[in-house]
CSV table of C-alpha atoms in Angstrom, one decimal:
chain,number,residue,atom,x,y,z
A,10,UNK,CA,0.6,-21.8,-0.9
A,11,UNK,CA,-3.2,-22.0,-0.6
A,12,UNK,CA,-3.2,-19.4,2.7
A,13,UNK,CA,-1.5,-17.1,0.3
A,14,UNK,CA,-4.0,-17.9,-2.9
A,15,UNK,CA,-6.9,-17.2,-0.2
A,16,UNK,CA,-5.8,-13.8,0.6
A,17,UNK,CA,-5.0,-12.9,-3.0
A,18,UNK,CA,-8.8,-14.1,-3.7
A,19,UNK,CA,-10.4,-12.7,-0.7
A,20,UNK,CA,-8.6,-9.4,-1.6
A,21,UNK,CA,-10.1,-9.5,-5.3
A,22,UNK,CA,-13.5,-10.1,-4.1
A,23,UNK,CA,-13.3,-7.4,-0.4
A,24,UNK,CA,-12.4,-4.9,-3.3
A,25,UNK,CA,-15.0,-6.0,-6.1
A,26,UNK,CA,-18.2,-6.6,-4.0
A,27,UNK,CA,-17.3,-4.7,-0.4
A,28,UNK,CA,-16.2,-7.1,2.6
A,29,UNK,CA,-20.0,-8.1,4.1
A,30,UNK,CA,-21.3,-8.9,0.7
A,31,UNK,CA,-18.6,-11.3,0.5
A,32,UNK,CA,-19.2,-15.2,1.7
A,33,UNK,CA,-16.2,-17.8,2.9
A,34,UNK,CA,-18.4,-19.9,0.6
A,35,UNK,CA,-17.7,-17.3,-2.2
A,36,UNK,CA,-14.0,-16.6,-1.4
A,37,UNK,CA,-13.7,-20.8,-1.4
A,38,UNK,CA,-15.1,-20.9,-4.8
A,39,UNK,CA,-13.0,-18.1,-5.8
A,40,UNK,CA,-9.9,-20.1,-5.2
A,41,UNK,CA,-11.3,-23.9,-6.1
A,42,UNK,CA,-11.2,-25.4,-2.8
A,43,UNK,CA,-14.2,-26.5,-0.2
A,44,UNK,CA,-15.6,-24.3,2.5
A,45,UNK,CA,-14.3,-27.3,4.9
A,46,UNK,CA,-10.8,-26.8,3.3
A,47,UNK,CA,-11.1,-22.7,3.5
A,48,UNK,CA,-12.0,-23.1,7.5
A,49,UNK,CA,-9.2,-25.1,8.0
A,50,UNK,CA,-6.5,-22.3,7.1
A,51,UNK,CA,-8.8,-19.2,8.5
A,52,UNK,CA,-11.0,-19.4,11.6
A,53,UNK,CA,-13.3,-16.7,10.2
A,54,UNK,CA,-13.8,-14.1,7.4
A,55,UNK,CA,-12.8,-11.5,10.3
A,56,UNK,CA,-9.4,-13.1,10.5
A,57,UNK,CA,-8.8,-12.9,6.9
A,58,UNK,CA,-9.6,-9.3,7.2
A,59,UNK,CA,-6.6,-8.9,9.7
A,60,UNK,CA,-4.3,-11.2,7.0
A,61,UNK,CA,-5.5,-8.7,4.8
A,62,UNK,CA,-5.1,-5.3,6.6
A,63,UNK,CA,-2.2,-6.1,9.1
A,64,UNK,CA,0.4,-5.4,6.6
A,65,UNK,CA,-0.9,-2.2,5.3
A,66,UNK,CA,-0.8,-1.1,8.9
A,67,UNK,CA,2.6,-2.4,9.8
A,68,UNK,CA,4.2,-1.1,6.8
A,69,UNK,CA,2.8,2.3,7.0
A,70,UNK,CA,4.0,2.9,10.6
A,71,UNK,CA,7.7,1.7,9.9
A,72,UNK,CA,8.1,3.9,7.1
A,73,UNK,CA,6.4,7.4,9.4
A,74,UNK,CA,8.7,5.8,12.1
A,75,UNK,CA,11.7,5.9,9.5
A,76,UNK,CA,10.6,9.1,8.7
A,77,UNK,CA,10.7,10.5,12.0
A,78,UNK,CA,14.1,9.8,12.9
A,79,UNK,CA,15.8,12.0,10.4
A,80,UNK,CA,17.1,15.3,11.6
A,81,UNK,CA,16.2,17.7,8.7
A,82,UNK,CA,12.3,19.0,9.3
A,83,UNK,CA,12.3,19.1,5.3
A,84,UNK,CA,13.9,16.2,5.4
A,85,UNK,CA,11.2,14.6,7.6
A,86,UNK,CA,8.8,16.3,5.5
A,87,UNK,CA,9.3,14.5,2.7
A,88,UNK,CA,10.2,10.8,3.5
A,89,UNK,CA,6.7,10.7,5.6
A,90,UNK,CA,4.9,12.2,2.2
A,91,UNK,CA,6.8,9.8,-0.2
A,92,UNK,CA,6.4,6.7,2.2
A,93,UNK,CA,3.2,7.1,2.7
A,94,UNK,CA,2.0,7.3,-0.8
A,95,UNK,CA,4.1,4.4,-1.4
A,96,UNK,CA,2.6,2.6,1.2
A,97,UNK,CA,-1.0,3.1,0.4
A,98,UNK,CA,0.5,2.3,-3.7
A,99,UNK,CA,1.5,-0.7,-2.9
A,100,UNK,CA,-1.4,-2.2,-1.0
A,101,UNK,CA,-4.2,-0.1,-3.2
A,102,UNK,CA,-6.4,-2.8,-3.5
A,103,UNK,CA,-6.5,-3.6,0.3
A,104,UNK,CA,-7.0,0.3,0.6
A,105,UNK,CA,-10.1,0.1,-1.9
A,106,UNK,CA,-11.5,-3.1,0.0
A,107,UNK,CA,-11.6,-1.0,3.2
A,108,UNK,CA,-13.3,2.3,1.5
A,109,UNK,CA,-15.6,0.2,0.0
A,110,UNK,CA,-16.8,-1.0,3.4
A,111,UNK,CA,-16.3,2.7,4.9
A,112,UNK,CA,-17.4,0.9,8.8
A,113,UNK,CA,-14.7,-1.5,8.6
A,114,UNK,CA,-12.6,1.8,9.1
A,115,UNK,CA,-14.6,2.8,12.5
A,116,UNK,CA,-13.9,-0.8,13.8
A,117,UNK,CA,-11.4,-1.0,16.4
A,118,UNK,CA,-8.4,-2.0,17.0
A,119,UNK,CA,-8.1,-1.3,13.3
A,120,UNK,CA,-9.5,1.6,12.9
A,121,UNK,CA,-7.2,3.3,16.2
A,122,UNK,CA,-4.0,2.0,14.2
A,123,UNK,CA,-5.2,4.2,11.0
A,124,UNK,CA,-6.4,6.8,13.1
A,125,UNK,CA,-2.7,7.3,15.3
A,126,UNK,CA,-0.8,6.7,11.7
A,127,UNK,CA,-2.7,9.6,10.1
A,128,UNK,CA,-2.2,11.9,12.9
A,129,UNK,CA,1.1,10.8,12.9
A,130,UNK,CA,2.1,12.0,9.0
A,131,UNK,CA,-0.1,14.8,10.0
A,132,UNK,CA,2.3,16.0,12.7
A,133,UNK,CA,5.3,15.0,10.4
A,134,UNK,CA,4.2,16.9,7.6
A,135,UNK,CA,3.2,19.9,9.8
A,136,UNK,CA,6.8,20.4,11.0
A,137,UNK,CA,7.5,20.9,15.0
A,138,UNK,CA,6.2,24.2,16.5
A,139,UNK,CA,3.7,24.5,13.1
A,140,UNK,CA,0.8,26.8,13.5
A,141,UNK,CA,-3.0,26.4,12.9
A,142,UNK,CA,-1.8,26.8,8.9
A,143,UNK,CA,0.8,24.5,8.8
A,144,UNK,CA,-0.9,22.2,10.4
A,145,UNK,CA,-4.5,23.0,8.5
A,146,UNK,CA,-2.5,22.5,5.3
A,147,UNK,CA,-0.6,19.3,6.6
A,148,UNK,CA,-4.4,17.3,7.0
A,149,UNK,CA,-5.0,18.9,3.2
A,150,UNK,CA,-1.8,17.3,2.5
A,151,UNK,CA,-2.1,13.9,4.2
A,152,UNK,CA,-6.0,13.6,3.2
A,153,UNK,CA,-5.2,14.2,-0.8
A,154,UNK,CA,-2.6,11.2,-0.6
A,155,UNK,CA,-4.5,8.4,-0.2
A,156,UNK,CA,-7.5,9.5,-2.0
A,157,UNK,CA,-6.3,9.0,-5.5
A,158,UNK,CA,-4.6,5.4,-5.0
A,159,UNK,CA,-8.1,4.6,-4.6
A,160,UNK,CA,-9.9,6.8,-7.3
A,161,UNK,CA,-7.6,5.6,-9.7
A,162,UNK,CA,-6.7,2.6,-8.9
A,163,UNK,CA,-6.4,1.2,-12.3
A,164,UNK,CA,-3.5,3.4,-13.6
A,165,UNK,CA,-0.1,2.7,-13.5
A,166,UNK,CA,1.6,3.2,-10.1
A,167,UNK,CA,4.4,5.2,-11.4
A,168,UNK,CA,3.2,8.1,-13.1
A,169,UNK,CA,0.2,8.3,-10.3
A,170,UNK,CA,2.8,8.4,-7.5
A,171,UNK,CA,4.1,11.6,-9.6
A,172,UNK,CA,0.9,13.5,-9.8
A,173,UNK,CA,-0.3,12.6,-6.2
A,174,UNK,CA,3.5,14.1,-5.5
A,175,UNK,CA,2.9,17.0,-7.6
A,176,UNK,CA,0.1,18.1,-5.8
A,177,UNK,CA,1.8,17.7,-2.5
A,178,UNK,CA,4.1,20.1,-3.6
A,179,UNK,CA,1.4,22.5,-4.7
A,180,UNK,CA,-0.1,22.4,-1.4
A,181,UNK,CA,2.9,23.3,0.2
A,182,UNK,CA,4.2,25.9,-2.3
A,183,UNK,CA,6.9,23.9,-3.6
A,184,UNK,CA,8.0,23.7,-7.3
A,185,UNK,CA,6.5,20.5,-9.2
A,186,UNK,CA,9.7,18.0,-9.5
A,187,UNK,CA,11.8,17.8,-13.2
A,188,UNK,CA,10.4,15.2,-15.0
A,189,UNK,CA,13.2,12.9,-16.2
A,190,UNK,CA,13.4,11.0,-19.0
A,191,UNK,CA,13.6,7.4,-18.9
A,192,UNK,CA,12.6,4.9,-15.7
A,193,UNK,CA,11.8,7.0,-12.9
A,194,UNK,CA,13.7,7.3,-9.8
A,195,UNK,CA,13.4,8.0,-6.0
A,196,UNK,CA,15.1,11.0,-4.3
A,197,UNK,CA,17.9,9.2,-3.4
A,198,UNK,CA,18.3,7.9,-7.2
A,199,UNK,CA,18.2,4.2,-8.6
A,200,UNK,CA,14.8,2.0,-9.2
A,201,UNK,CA,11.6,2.9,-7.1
A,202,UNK,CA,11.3,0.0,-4.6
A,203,UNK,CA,6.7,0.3,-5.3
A,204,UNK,CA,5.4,-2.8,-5.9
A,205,UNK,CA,1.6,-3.0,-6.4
A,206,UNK,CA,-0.2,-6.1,-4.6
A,207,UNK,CA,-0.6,-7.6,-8.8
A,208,UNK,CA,3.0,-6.9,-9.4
A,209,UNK,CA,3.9,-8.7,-5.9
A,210,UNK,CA,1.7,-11.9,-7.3
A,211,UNK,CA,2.9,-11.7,-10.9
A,212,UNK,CA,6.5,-11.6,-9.1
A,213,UNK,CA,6.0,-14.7,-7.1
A,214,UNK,CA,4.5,-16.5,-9.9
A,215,UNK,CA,7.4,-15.5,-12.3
A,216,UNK,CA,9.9,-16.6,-9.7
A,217,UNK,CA,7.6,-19.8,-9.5
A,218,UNK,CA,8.4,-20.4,-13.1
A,219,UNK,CA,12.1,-20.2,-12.8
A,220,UNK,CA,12.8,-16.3,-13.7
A,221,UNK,CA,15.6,-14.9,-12.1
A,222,UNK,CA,14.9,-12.5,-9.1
A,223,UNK,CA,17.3,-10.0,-11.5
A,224,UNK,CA,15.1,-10.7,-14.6
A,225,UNK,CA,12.0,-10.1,-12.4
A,226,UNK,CA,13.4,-6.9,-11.1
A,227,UNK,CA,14.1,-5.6,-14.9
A,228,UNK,CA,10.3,-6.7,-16.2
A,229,UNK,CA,8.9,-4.9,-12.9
A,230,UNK,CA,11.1,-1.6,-13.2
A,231,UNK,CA,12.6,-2.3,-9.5
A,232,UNK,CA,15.6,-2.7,-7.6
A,233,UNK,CA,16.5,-6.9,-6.8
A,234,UNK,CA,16.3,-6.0,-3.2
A,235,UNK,CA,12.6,-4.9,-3.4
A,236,UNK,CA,12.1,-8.5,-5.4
A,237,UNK,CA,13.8,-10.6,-2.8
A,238,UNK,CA,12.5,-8.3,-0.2
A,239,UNK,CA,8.9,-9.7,-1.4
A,240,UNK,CA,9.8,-13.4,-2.2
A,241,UNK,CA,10.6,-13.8,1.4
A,242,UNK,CA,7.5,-12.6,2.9
């Protein structure tokens, strides 16, 4: 769909040249169509922005909402960490595209959604009734998660999400997880359900082609669900 081939291109160029530095004329050459044609499926750069931004938002407070709702503190603990940096994994070029423009961050009602989700995983990480420590080394926690999605945004997902997991541990005085041999796998076991904005384009394009959702999921290292999960948004 040409909405969709918008966003991919307005992404690209948010996160290559920074968000004001970036013209509807230059996102409508980016994706081959006129400026006419580009106004007709977005009002304004601003509400590409939202496309952009929305999901991010959306996705990271369902997963800190998930989070909440277990019982365990460790438990808790845990699913906001690993959500979180999944989150932020799998929409790290929309995470670089806002750093880049740092005051598209201040802006509300954006920047109160980010603001309430951070404080959020703070509070989750923290555990209930946590002192000035817990919660000192929670924001240490919370801050160090995001960080290197965006550093290093070019390596692999996978073995990033380990280290960035690593040092969580390290922060909280846990033991650095086993490394296993082989694919690698979620607490609960089975594929890792991270896709990367790229692999969420390659994904739709394979599926374009005729590949199987199944042969998709095998290429991408991730469960069919997480495939069909994506080719129906």
């Amino acid at each position: 769909m040409t909405s969709e081939r918008i966003l991919e291109a307005a992404r690209a160029l948010f996160a290559a040249r920074g968000y004001r530095a970036t013209s509807m004329q230059a996102i409508a050459d980016e994706v081959g169509i006129t400026k006419a044609a580009l106004y007709y499926h977005f009002d304004s750069k601003e509400e590409i922005l939202h496309q952009l931004t929305v999901p991010l938002l959306d996705e990271l407070e369902a997963v800190l909402a998930r989070a909440e709702s277990h019982d365990s503190a460790e438990e808790v603990r845990w699913r906001a960490i690993e959500g979180y940096v999944d989150v932020h994994l799998r929409h790290r070029q929309t995470l670089t595209m806002l750093v880049k423009d740092m005051t598209l961050l201040v802006q509300a009602p954006v920047a109160d959604r980010f603001r309430a989700a951070i404080a959020l995983a703070n509070e989750l990480v923290a555990g209930p009734g946590g002192g000035l420590e817990q919660r000192v080394r929670a924001s240490q926690v919370v801050a160090g998660l995001a960080d290197p999605v965006v550093l290093f945004r070019d390596e692999p997902a996978e073995p990033l999400r380990s280290l960035i997991l690593d040092g969580a541990r390290a922060l909280l005085g846990e033991p650095a997880a086993p490394r296993t041999r082989g694919r690698a796998r979620g607490r609960s076991g089975g594929r890792r359900a991270i896709l990367t904005e790229e692999q969420v384009a390659q994904a739709r394009s394979l599926y374009a082609d005729g590949r199987s959702a199944e042969e998709i999921a095998a290429r991408l290292e991730v469960s069919r669900a997480t495939i069909y999960r994506h080719l129906k948004n």
